PDB file of C-alpha atoms in Angstrom:
ATOM      1  CA  MET M  87      30.072 -12.725 -58.419  1.00  0.00           C
ATOM      2  CA  LYS M  88      30.237 -14.757 -55.338  1.00  0.00           C
ATOM      3  CA  LYS M  89      33.608 -14.854 -54.158  1.00  0.00           C
ATOM      4  CA  LEU M  90      33.459 -18.372 -52.339  1.00  0.00           C
ATOM      5  CA  LEU M  91      32.365 -21.716 -53.709  1.00  0.00           C
ATOM      6  CA  ILE M  92      28.990 -22.380 -52.091  1.00  0.00           C
ATOM      7  CA  THR M  93      27.239 -24.879 -54.330  1.00  0.00           C
ATOM      8  CA  LEU M  94      27.792 -28.612 -55.171  1.00  0.00           C
ATOM      9  CA  ALA M  95      26.360 -28.912 -58.611  1.00  0.00           C
ATOM     10  CA  ALA M  96      27.102 -32.579 -59.702  1.00  0.00           C
ATOM     11  CA  PHE M  97      26.927 -35.647 -57.458  1.00  0.00           C
ATOM     12  CA  CYS M  98      28.815 -38.800 -58.429  1.00  0.00           C
ATOM     13  CA  LEU M  99      26.672 -41.994 -57.750  1.00  0.00           C
ATOM     14  CA  SER M 100      28.699 -44.649 -59.677  1.00  0.00           C
ATOM     15  CA  ALA M 101      32.241 -45.576 -59.413  1.00  0.00           C
ATOM     16  CA  SER M 102      32.044 -46.774 -63.017  1.00  0.00           C
ATOM     17  CA  LEU M 103      30.994 -43.295 -64.198  1.00  0.00           C
ATOM     18  CA  PHE M 104      32.424 -42.586 -67.658  1.00  0.00           C
ATOM     19  CA  ALA M 105      33.234 -38.812 -67.483  1.00  0.00           C
ATOM     20  CA  GLN M 106      32.449 -37.425 -71.129  1.00  0.00           C
ATOM     21  CA  THR M 107      31.095 -33.913 -70.280  1.00  0.00           C
ATOM     22  CA  ALA M 108      32.004 -31.513 -67.526  1.00  0.00           C
ATOM     23  CA  ASN M 109      28.686 -32.279 -65.784  1.00  0.00           C
ATOM     24  CA  ASP M 110      29.899 -35.789 -65.140  1.00  0.00           C
ATOM     25  CA  PHE M 111      32.461 -34.510 -62.630  1.00  0.00           C
ATOM     26  CA  PRO M 112      31.662 -33.578 -58.918  1.00  0.00           C
ATOM     27  CA  TYR M 113      32.268 -29.787 -59.583  1.00  0.00           C
ATOM     28  CA  GLY M 114      31.240 -26.756 -57.586  1.00  0.00           C
ATOM     29  CA  VAL M 115      30.017 -23.619 -58.951  1.00  0.00           C
ATOM     30  CA  LYS M 116      30.305 -19.869 -58.741  1.00  0.00           C
ATOM     31  CA  ASP M 117      27.456 -17.682 -60.232  1.00  0.00           C
ATOM     32  CA  THR M 118      29.125 -14.865 -62.311  1.00  0.00           C
ATOM     33  CA  ASN M 119      28.523 -13.071 -65.848  1.00  0.00           C
ATOM     34  CA  PRO M 120      30.263 -13.554 -69.069  1.00  0.00           C
ATOM     35  CA  GLY M 121      33.323 -11.250 -69.183  1.00  0.00           C
ATOM     36  CA  ALA M 122      33.507 -10.952 -65.283  1.00  0.00           C
ATOM     37  CA  VAL M 123      36.924 -11.098 -63.793  1.00  0.00           C
ATOM     38  CA  ILE M 124      37.552 -14.366 -61.815  1.00  0.00           C
ATOM     39  CA  ALA M 125      39.896 -14.053 -58.893  1.00  0.00           C
ATOM     40  CA  ALA M 126      41.912 -16.960 -57.652  1.00  0.00           C
ATOM     41  CA  ASP M 127      40.478 -18.528 -54.584  1.00  0.00           C
ATOM     42  CA  ALA M 128      44.000 -19.921 -53.399  1.00  0.00           C
ATOM     43  CA  THR M 129      47.700 -18.993 -53.589  1.00  0.00           C
ATOM     44  CA  GLY M 130      49.760 -21.092 -56.062  1.00  0.00           C
ATOM     45  CA  THR M 131      51.332 -21.509 -59.548  1.00  0.00           C
ATOM     46  CA  VAL M 132      49.464 -21.047 -62.630  1.00  0.00           C
ATOM     47  CA  VAL M 133      49.952 -24.449 -64.657  1.00  0.00           C
ATOM     48  CA  LYS M 134      51.169 -23.807 -68.193  1.00  0.00           C
ATOM     49  CA  SER M 135      50.253 -27.098 -69.691  1.00  0.00           C
ATOM     50  CA  PRO M 136      47.970 -29.346 -67.505  1.00  0.00           C
ATOM     51  CA  LYS M 137      48.784 -33.050 -68.004  1.00  0.00           C
ATOM     52  CA  LYS M 138      46.110 -35.419 -69.176  1.00  0.00           C
ATOM     53  CA  LEU M 139      43.223 -32.906 -68.856  1.00  0.00           C
ATOM     54  CA  PRO M 140      40.079 -34.559 -70.138  1.00  0.00           C
ATOM     55  CA  ASP M 141      38.649 -33.110 -73.361  1.00  0.00           C
ATOM     56  CA  ALA M 142      35.503 -32.103 -71.307  1.00  0.00           C
ATOM     57  CA  LEU M 143      37.689 -29.856 -69.243  1.00  0.00           C
ATOM     58  CA  LYS M 144      39.807 -28.288 -71.954  1.00  0.00           C
ATOM     59  CA  ASN M 145      40.351 -24.376 -71.956  1.00  0.00           C
ATOM     60  CA  SER M 146      40.452 -24.328 -68.134  1.00  0.00           C
ATOM     61  CA  GLY M 147      42.519 -22.254 -65.800  1.00  0.00           C
ATOM     62  CA  VAL M 148      44.717 -24.514 -63.483  1.00  0.00           C
ATOM     63  CA  ILE M 149      46.462 -23.545 -60.237  1.00  0.00           C
ATOM     64  CA  LYS M 150      48.811 -25.826 -58.462  1.00  0.00           C
ATOM     65  CA  VAL M 151      48.133 -25.437 -54.836  1.00  0.00           C
ATOM     66  CA  THR M 152      49.813 -26.527 -51.606  1.00  0.00           C
ATOM     67  CA  ASP M 153      47.973 -26.751 -48.381  1.00  0.00           C
ATOM     68  CA  GLU M 154      48.929 -27.858 -44.935  1.00  0.00           C
ATOM     69  CA  TYR M 155      46.792 -30.292 -42.778  1.00  0.00           C
ATOM     70  CA  TYR M 156      47.078 -32.552 -39.854  1.00  0.00           C
ATOM     71  CA  TYR M 157      46.611 -36.314 -40.151  1.00  0.00           C
ATOM     72  CA  GLU M 158      47.582 -39.169 -37.779  1.00  0.00           C
ATOM     73  CA  GLY M 159      48.849 -36.693 -35.377  1.00  0.00           C
ATOM     74  CA  LYS M 160      51.283 -35.077 -37.829  1.00  0.00           C
ATOM     75  CA  LYS M 161      51.597 -32.020 -39.995  1.00  0.00           C
ATOM     76  CA  CYS M 162      51.269 -33.034 -43.674  1.00  0.00           C
ATOM     77  CA  THR M 163      51.206 -31.330 -47.101  1.00  0.00           C
ATOM     78  CA  SER M 164      48.521 -31.627 -49.680  1.00  0.00           C
ATOM     79  CA  GLU M 165      49.640 -30.838 -53.370  1.00  0.00           C
ATOM     80  CA  TYR M 166      46.736 -30.625 -55.750  1.00  0.00           C
ATOM     81  CA  GLU M 167      45.439 -28.764 -58.908  1.00  0.00           C
ATOM     82  CA  LEU M 168      42.501 -26.402 -58.725  1.00  0.00           C
ATOM     83  CA  ILE M 169      40.667 -26.298 -61.939  1.00  0.00           C
ATOM     84  CA  TYR M 170      38.486 -23.438 -63.222  1.00  0.00           C
ATOM     85  CA  PHE M 171      36.225 -24.358 -66.243  1.00  0.00           C
ATOM     86  CA  ASN M 172      34.316 -21.847 -68.239  1.00  0.00           C
ATOM     87  CA  MET M 173      36.914 -19.116 -68.344  1.00  0.00           C
ATOM     88  CA  ASN M 174      39.585 -17.616 -70.425  1.00  0.00           C
ATOM     89  CA  VAL M 175      42.966 -17.421 -68.535  1.00  0.00           C
ATOM     90  CA  THR M 176      44.522 -14.007 -68.596  1.00  0.00           C
ATOM     91  CA  ALA M 177      47.195 -14.773 -65.769  1.00  0.00           C
ATOM     92  CA  LYS M 178      50.538 -15.663 -67.155  1.00  0.00           C
ATOM     93  CA  LYS M 179      51.347 -19.290 -67.264  1.00  0.00           C
ATOM     94  CA  GLY M 180      53.789 -20.334 -64.821  1.00  0.00           C
ATOM     95  CA  ALA M 181      53.372 -17.353 -62.623  1.00  0.00           C
ATOM     96  CA  GLU M 182      52.785 -17.217 -58.852  1.00  0.00           C
ATOM     97  CA  ILE M 183      49.372 -16.015 -58.140  1.00  0.00           C
ATOM     98  CA  LYS M 184      47.881 -14.998 -54.851  1.00  0.00           C
ATOM     99  CA  SER M 185      44.398 -15.602 -53.581  1.00  0.00           C
ATOM    100  CA  GLY M 186      42.302 -12.677 -54.789  1.00  0.00           C
ATOM    101  CA  GLU M 187      44.369 -11.861 -57.829  1.00  0.00           C
ATOM    102  CA  GLU M 188      43.018 -12.117 -61.265  1.00  0.00           C
ATOM    103  CA  LEU M 189      43.071 -15.525 -62.969  1.00  0.00           C
ATOM    104  CA  GLY M 190      41.004 -14.992 -65.926  1.00  0.00           C
ATOM    105  CA  THR M 191      37.382 -13.897 -67.219  1.00  0.00           C
ATOM    106  CA  ALA M 192      34.246 -15.885 -67.315  1.00  0.00           C
ATOM    107  CA  THR M 193      32.790 -17.205 -70.592  1.00  0.00           C
ATOM    108  CA  GLU M 194      29.554 -18.381 -69.196  1.00  0.00           C
ATOM    109  CA  ASP M 195      27.067 -17.581 -66.361  1.00  0.00           C
ATOM    110  CA  THR M 196      28.861 -19.986 -64.030  1.00  0.00           C
ATOM    111  CA  ILE M 197      32.371 -21.055 -63.194  1.00  0.00           C
ATOM    112  CA  LYS M 198      32.822 -24.736 -62.490  1.00  0.00           C
ATOM    113  CA  LEU M 199      35.581 -25.613 -60.178  1.00  0.00           C
ATOM    114  CA  LEU M 200      37.335 -29.052 -59.305  1.00  0.00           C
ATOM    115  CA  ALA M 201      40.473 -30.327 -57.427  1.00  0.00           C
ATOM    116  CA  ARG M 202      42.503 -33.074 -58.749  1.00  0.00           C
ATOM    117  CA  THR M 203      45.483 -35.401 -57.612  1.00  0.00           C
ATOM    118  CA  THR M 204      46.972 -38.464 -58.777  1.00  0.00           C
ATOM    119  CA  THR M 205      46.296 -40.095 -55.299  1.00  0.00           C
ATOM    120  CA  ILE M 206      43.391 -40.589 -53.002  1.00  0.00           C
ATOM    121  CA  ASP M 207      44.644 -37.431 -51.080  1.00  0.00           C
ATOM    122  CA  PRO M 208      43.553 -37.486 -47.458  1.00  0.00           C
ATOM    123  CA  TYR M 209      42.886 -33.745 -47.391  1.00  0.00           C
ATOM    124  CA  LEU M 210      40.868 -33.778 -50.455  1.00  0.00           C
ATOM    125  CA  VAL M 211      38.874 -36.617 -49.154  1.00  0.00           C
ATOM    126  CA  SER M 212      38.286 -34.866 -45.889  1.00  0.00           C
ATOM    127  CA  VAL M 213      36.551 -31.737 -47.569  1.00  0.00           C
ATOM    128  CA  SER M 214      34.495 -33.692 -50.051  1.00  0.00           C
ATOM    129  CA  ASN M 215      31.297 -35.446 -49.166  1.00  0.00           C
ATOM    130  CA  THR M 216      30.842 -37.034 -52.749  1.00  0.00           C
ATOM    131  CA  LEU M 217      32.808 -39.637 -54.506  1.00  0.00           C
ATOM    132  CA  PRO M 218      35.608 -38.404 -56.739  1.00  0.00           C
ATOM    133  CA  VAL M 219      35.853 -39.414 -60.619  1.00  0.00           C
ATOM    134  CA  LYS M 220      39.015 -41.141 -61.812  1.00  0.00           C
ATOM    135  CA  VAL M 221      40.073 -40.165 -65.428  1.00  0.00           C
ATOM    136  CA  ASN M 222      43.487 -40.765 -66.986  1.00  0.00           C
ATOM    137  CA  GLY M 223      45.010 -41.579 -63.678  1.00  0.00           C
ATOM    138  CA  TYR M 224      43.856 -38.618 -61.895  1.00  0.00           C
ATOM    139  CA  TYR M 225      41.223 -38.392 -59.017  1.00  0.00           C
ATOM    140  CA  TYR M 226      38.755 -35.423 -59.445  1.00  0.00           C
ATOM    141  CA  PHE M 227      37.344 -34.103 -56.267  1.00  0.00           C
ATOM    142  CA  PHE M 228      34.665 -31.618 -55.321  1.00  0.00           C
ATOM    143  CA  PRO M 229      36.822 -28.691 -53.967  1.00  0.00           C
ATOM    144  CA  GLY M 230      35.182 -28.493 -50.610  1.00  0.00           C
ATOM    145  CA  MET M 231      38.062 -26.453 -49.211  1.00  0.00           C
ATOM    146  CA  LEU M 232      36.457 -23.404 -50.722  1.00  0.00           C
ATOM    147  CA  ALA M 233      32.990 -24.040 -49.194  1.00  0.00           C
ATOM    148  CA  ASN M 234      32.120 -22.024 -45.969  1.00  0.00           C
ATOM    149  CA  ASN M 235      29.766 -24.965 -44.953  1.00  0.00           C
ATOM    150  CA  THR M 236      32.181 -27.846 -45.376  1.00  0.00           C
ATOM    151  CA  MET M 237      33.601 -29.148 -42.158  1.00  0.00           C
ATOM    152  CA  LYS M 238      37.381 -29.166 -42.495  1.00  0.00           C
ATOM    153  CA  TYR M 239      38.519 -31.781 -39.857  1.00  0.00           C
ATOM    154  CA  LEU M 240      42.105 -31.883 -40.897  1.00  0.00           C
ATOM    155  CA  ILE M 241      42.963 -28.187 -40.434  1.00  0.00           C
ATOM    156  CA  TYR M 242      42.504 -28.477 -36.741  1.00  0.00           C
ATOM    157  CA  GLU M 243      45.848 -28.849 -35.128  1.00  0.00           C
ATOM    158  CA  PRO M 244      46.007 -31.705 -32.394  1.00  0.00           C
ATOM    159  CA  LEU M 245      46.325 -29.856 -29.073  1.00  0.00           C
ATOM    160  CA  ASN M 246      50.058 -29.717 -28.059  1.00  0.00           C
ATOM    161  CA  VAL M 247      49.805 -29.250 -24.258  1.00  0.00           C
ATOM    162  CA  ASP M 248      53.190 -27.578 -23.915  1.00  0.00           C
ATOM    163  CA  ASN M 249      52.457 -25.071 -26.799  1.00  0.00           C
ATOM    164  CA  VAL M 250      49.002 -24.143 -25.396  1.00  0.00           C
ATOM    165  CA  LYS M 251      50.283 -23.984 -21.885  1.00  0.00           C
ATOM    166  CA  TRP M 252      53.026 -21.667 -22.960  1.00  0.00           C
ATOM    167  CA  MET M 253      50.477 -19.388 -24.559  1.00  0.00           C
ATOM    168  CA  TYR M 254      48.188 -19.585 -21.419  1.00  0.00           C
ATOM    169  CA  GLU M 255      50.852 -18.924 -19.027  1.00  0.00           C
ATOM    170  CA  HIS M 256      52.477 -16.140 -21.071  1.00  0.00           C
ATOM    171  CA  THR M 257      49.072 -14.532 -21.293  1.00  0.00           C
ATOM    172  CA  THR M 258      47.579 -15.023 -17.773  1.00  0.00           C
ATOM    173  CA  ASN M 259      50.693 -14.987 -15.502  1.00  0.00           C
ATOM    174  CA  PRO M 260      52.329 -11.622 -14.806  1.00  0.00           C
ATOM    175  CA  GLU M 261      55.568 -13.455 -13.692  1.00  0.00           C
ATOM    176  CA  SER M 262      55.980 -14.813 -17.184  1.00  0.00           C
ATOM    177  CA  ASP M 263      56.696 -11.470 -18.985  1.00  0.00           C
ATOM    178  CA  GLU M 264      58.205  -8.260 -17.416  1.00  0.00           C
ATOM    179  CA  ASP M 265      55.961  -6.253 -19.902  1.00  0.00           C
ATOM    180  CA  TRP M 266      52.772  -8.074 -18.870  1.00  0.00           C
ATOM    181  CA  THR M 267      49.676  -5.966 -18.919  1.00  0.00           C
ATOM    182  CA  PRO M 268      46.300  -7.553 -17.831  1.00  0.00           C
ATOM    183  CA  GLY M 269      43.680  -7.719 -20.501  1.00  0.00           C
ATOM    184  CA  VAL M 270      42.401  -9.888 -23.241  1.00  0.00           C
ATOM    185  CA  SER M 271      44.797 -11.377 -25.986  1.00  0.00           C
ATOM    186  CA  ILE M 272      42.914 -11.785 -29.126  1.00  0.00           C
ATOM    187  CA  PHE M 273      44.120 -14.331 -31.814  1.00  0.00           C
ATOM    188  CA  TYR M 274      42.735 -17.141 -33.814  1.00  0.00           C
ATOM    189  CA  TRP M 275      43.771 -20.683 -33.270  1.00  0.00           C
ATOM    190  CA  LYS M 276      42.030 -23.980 -34.573  1.00  0.00           C
ATOM    191  CA  LEU M 277      42.733 -26.861 -32.183  1.00  0.00           C
ATOM    192  CA  LEU M 278      41.505 -30.303 -31.886  1.00  0.00           C
ATOM    193  CA  MET M 279      40.955 -31.369 -28.134  1.00  0.00           C
ATOM    194  CA  GLU M 280      40.636 -35.039 -27.233  1.00  0.00           C
ATOM    195  CA  THR M 281      38.921 -34.973 -23.779  1.00  0.00           C
ATOM    196  CA  GLU M 282      35.984 -36.316 -21.633  1.00  0.00           C
ATOM    197  CA  LEU M 283      33.197 -34.287 -20.400  1.00  0.00           C
ATOM    198  CA  SER M 284      31.796 -34.611 -17.009  1.00  0.00           C
ATOM    199  CA  ALA M 285      28.611 -32.279 -17.690  1.00  0.00           C
ATOM    200  CA  TYR M 286      26.788 -31.158 -20.652  1.00  0.00           C
ATOM    201  CA  PRO M 287      26.662 -27.452 -21.707  1.00  0.00           C
ATOM    202  CA  LYS M 288      23.959 -25.284 -20.473  1.00  0.00           C
ATOM    203  CA  LYS M 289      21.631 -23.167 -22.426  1.00  0.00           C
ATOM    204  CA  LEU M 290      22.262 -19.426 -22.220  1.00  0.00           C
ATOM    205  CA  THR M 291      19.673 -17.127 -20.686  1.00  0.00           C
ATOM    206  CA  LYS M 292      21.302 -14.251 -22.618  1.00  0.00           C
ATOM    207  CA  ALA M 293      22.040 -14.250 -26.398  1.00  0.00           C
ATOM    208  CA  SER M 294      25.761 -14.425 -27.428  1.00  0.00           C
ATOM    209  CA  SER M 295      27.628 -14.793 -30.351  1.00  0.00           C
ATOM    210  CA  PHE M 296      31.211 -15.856 -31.868  1.00  0.00           C
ATOM    211  CA  ARG M 297      32.313 -14.032 -34.889  1.00  0.00           C
ATOM    212  CA  GLY M 298      28.791 -13.581 -36.163  1.00  0.00           C
ATOM    213  CA  VAL M 299      27.724 -17.046 -35.185  1.00  0.00           C
ATOM    214  CA  GLY M 300      24.825 -17.397 -32.602  1.00  0.00           C
ATOM    215  CA  ILE M 301      25.694 -19.212 -29.429  1.00  0.00           C
ATOM    216  CA  GLU M 302      22.925 -21.103 -27.735  1.00  0.00           C
ATOM    217  CA  SER M 303      24.712 -22.934 -24.953  1.00  0.00           C
ATOM    218  CA  SER M 304      28.082 -22.862 -23.153  1.00  0.00           C
ATOM    219  CA  MET M 305      30.367 -24.439 -20.510  1.00  0.00           C
ATOM    220  CA  GLU M 306      33.507 -24.160 -18.810  1.00  0.00           C
ATOM    221  CA  ILE M 307      36.054 -27.112 -18.563  1.00  0.00           C
ATOM    222  CA  GLU M 308      39.383 -27.510 -17.191  1.00  0.00           C
ATOM    223  CA  TYR M 309      42.114 -29.108 -19.283  1.00  0.00           C
ATOM    224  CA  GLU M 310      45.576 -29.873 -17.970  1.00  0.00           C
ATOM    225  CA  GLY M 311      45.264 -27.067 -15.508  1.00  0.00           C
ATOM    226  CA  MET M 312      43.971 -24.443 -18.066  1.00  0.00           C
ATOM    227  CA  LYS M 313      40.336 -23.109 -18.194  1.00  0.00           C
ATOM    228  CA  PHE M 314      38.379 -23.203 -21.534  1.00  0.00           C
ATOM    229  CA  SER M 315      34.940 -21.528 -22.093  1.00  0.00           C
ATOM    230  CA  LEU M 316      33.351 -23.211 -24.799  1.00  0.00           C
ATOM    231  CA  GLY M 317      30.477 -21.953 -26.882  1.00  0.00           C
ATOM    232  CA  PHE M 318      28.132 -24.127 -28.936  1.00  0.00           C
ATOM    233  CA  GLN M 319      25.820 -22.960 -31.573  1.00  0.00           C
ATOM    234  CA  LYS M 320      21.960 -23.722 -32.026  1.00  0.00           C
ATOM    235  CA  GLY M 321      21.272 -27.610 -32.038  1.00  0.00           C
ATOM    236  CA  PHE M 322      24.678 -28.655 -30.661  1.00  0.00           C
ATOM    237  CA  LEU M 323      23.220 -29.405 -27.232  1.00  0.00           C
ATOM    238  CA  ASP M 324      20.586 -31.597 -28.573  1.00  0.00           C
ATOM    239  CA  TYR M 325      23.182 -33.596 -30.660  1.00  0.00           C
ATOM    240  CA  LEU M 326      25.303 -34.052 -27.565  1.00  0.00           C
ATOM    241  CA  LEU M 327      22.472 -35.299 -25.384  1.00  0.00           C
ATOM    242  CA  ASP M 328      21.589 -37.606 -28.154  1.00  0.00           C
ATOM    243  CA  GLU M 329      24.896 -39.129 -29.069  1.00  0.00           C
ATOM    244  CA  TYR M 330      27.303 -38.521 -26.267  1.00  0.00           C
ATOM    245  CA  THR M 331      27.509 -40.227 -22.942  1.00  0.00           C
ATOM    246  CA  LEU M 332      29.304 -38.227 -20.155  1.00  0.00           C
ATOM    247  CA  GLY M 333      32.743 -39.652 -19.376  1.00  0.00           C
ATOM    248  CA  ASP M 334      33.413 -41.118 -22.808  1.00  0.00           C
ATOM    249  CA  LYS M 335      36.029 -39.946 -24.994  1.00  0.00           C
ATOM    250  CA  ILE M 336      35.121 -36.900 -27.312  1.00  0.00           C
ATOM    251  CA  TYR M 337      36.881 -34.921 -29.891  1.00  0.00           C
ATOM    252  CA  LEU M 338      36.090 -31.089 -29.901  1.00  0.00           C
ATOM    253  CA  TYR M 339      36.915 -28.853 -33.008  1.00  0.00           C
ATOM    254  CA  ILE M 340      37.547 -25.635 -31.213  1.00  0.00           C
ATOM    255  CA  ASP M 341      38.141 -22.081 -32.581  1.00  0.00           C
ATOM    256  CA  VAL M 342      40.199 -20.261 -30.043  1.00  0.00           C
ATOM    257  CA  ASP M 343      39.430 -16.600 -30.154  1.00  0.00           C
ATOM    258  CA  SER M 344      41.175 -15.106 -27.142  1.00  0.00           C
ATOM    259  CA  VAL M 345      42.701 -15.555 -23.623  1.00  0.00           C
ATOM    260  CA  ASP M 346      41.236 -13.451 -20.932  1.00  0.00           C
ATOM    261  CA  ALA M 347      43.951 -12.619 -18.549  1.00  0.00           C
ATOM    262  CA  PHE M 348      41.391 -11.609 -15.699  1.00  0.00           C
ATOM    263  CA  SER M 349      39.433 -14.851 -15.740  1.00  0.00           C
ATOM    264  CA  LYS M 350      42.465 -16.794 -16.866  1.00  0.00           C
ATOM    265  CA  THR M 351      40.309 -18.628 -19.653  1.00  0.00           C
ATOM    266  CA  PHE M 352      40.544 -19.448 -23.218  1.00  0.00           C
ATOM    267  CA  ASN M 353      37.489 -18.160 -24.979  1.00  0.00           C
ATOM    268  CA  CYS M 354      36.426 -20.740 -27.637  1.00  0.00           C
ATOM    269  CA  TYR M 355      33.785 -21.674 -30.202  1.00  0.00           C
ATOM    270  CA  VAL M 356      32.993 -25.506 -30.774  1.00  0.00           C
ATOM    271  CA  ARG M 357      32.851 -25.877 -34.466  1.00  0.00           C
ATOM    272  CA  ASP M 358      31.932 -29.459 -34.392  1.00  0.00           C
ATOM    273  CA  PHE M 359      32.492 -32.646 -32.377  1.00  0.00           C
ATOM    274  CA  SER M 360      32.943 -36.234 -32.984  1.00  0.00           C
ATOM    275  CA  LEU M 361      33.050 -39.539 -31.044  1.00  0.00           C
ATOM    276  CA  ILE M 362      35.925 -40.958 -33.194  1.00  0.00           C
ATOM    277  CA  SER M 363      39.280 -39.345 -34.198  1.00  0.00           C
ATOM    278  CA  PRO M 364      39.564 -37.378 -37.593  1.00  0.00           C
ATOM    279  CA  THR M 365      42.045 -40.100 -38.702  1.00  0.00           C
ATOM    280  CA  GLU M 366      39.285 -42.666 -38.245  1.00  0.00           C
ATOM    281  CA  ILE M 367      36.701 -40.520 -39.980  1.00  0.00           C
ATOM    282  CA  ILE M 368      38.990 -39.905 -43.015  1.00  0.00           C
ATOM    283  CA  GLN M 369      40.193 -43.388 -43.204  1.00  0.00           C
ATOM    284  CA  LYS M 370      36.633 -44.715 -43.519  1.00  0.00           C
ATOM    285  CA  ARG M 371      36.110 -42.277 -46.420  1.00  0.00           C
ATOM    286  CA  ILE M 372      39.306 -43.315 -48.161  1.00  0.00           C
ATOM    287  CA  ASP M 373      38.272 -47.109 -47.875  1.00  0.00           C
ATOM    288  CA  ILE M 374      34.994 -46.245 -49.567  1.00  0.00           C
ATOM    289  CA  VAL M 375      36.809 -44.420 -52.315  1.00  0.00           C
ATOM    290  CA  LYS M 376      39.116 -47.420 -52.859  1.00  0.00           C
ATOM    291  CA  GLU M 377      36.136 -49.818 -52.970  1.00  0.00           C
ATOM    292  CA  ARG M 378      34.020 -47.744 -55.293  1.00  0.00           C
ATOM    293  CA  VAL M 379      36.286 -45.666 -57.536  1.00  0.00           C
ATOM    294  CA  LYS M 380      38.629 -47.689 -59.777  1.00  0.00           C
TER     295      LYS M 380
END
């Protein structure tokens, strides 16, 4: 069984879609086998009696999930229900369940998954590239938060200079800590950096990688007195050259991997970039949902 949701199996084209069958919803799928144990993909509460669940989705396993995200510069909370269709629930209703624990067993060759809320939730909008379906007061979204290939703009924390500088100084400055030992501090930090570039990345002459992702080009920049080494995967340099003008504002979604105390540099991988803020990106999507989904 594939652990992560990787396939979008239904695409909503019409805001007036009348959802009568499971196939009318923007669901994702997991390939499995009848009788196979299905593990929860998120930590949450097993819902005892889901309200207003469409007949097409009866006999589903439902988990109430809470996720944190960043929107309009603030930390926010998304509360939604994650629905598993084509399964028998074995977890106790009302129980707290952790990601990876048994939720139930499959009844078909595929498990269908959906996320739903009673509002046009910014987080769910941000991880779905399809229109939701609205039934009985609920919006049903494709659960893109479970897909590896979905760009999750809102999980990147807007870079707080004071916080990042503390980490930088604490790691690279021997006077900041009496037990300071030079080396490389490894950690994982997702940051949104708003900046301007004065040069484009340069292609590497020697192959490199970041957590298994091939790096084709890189550059070093200084930001608020700190050094960042940025690695870009294949194709990103072409996109930058085509879309970005040096000196203009750019938003970099960076995965920080470590701080090197010797070179005094943050080592980072650029997951994506945009020329407008994530708030603008998601607001445009929300406006489309409001216009087309009634």
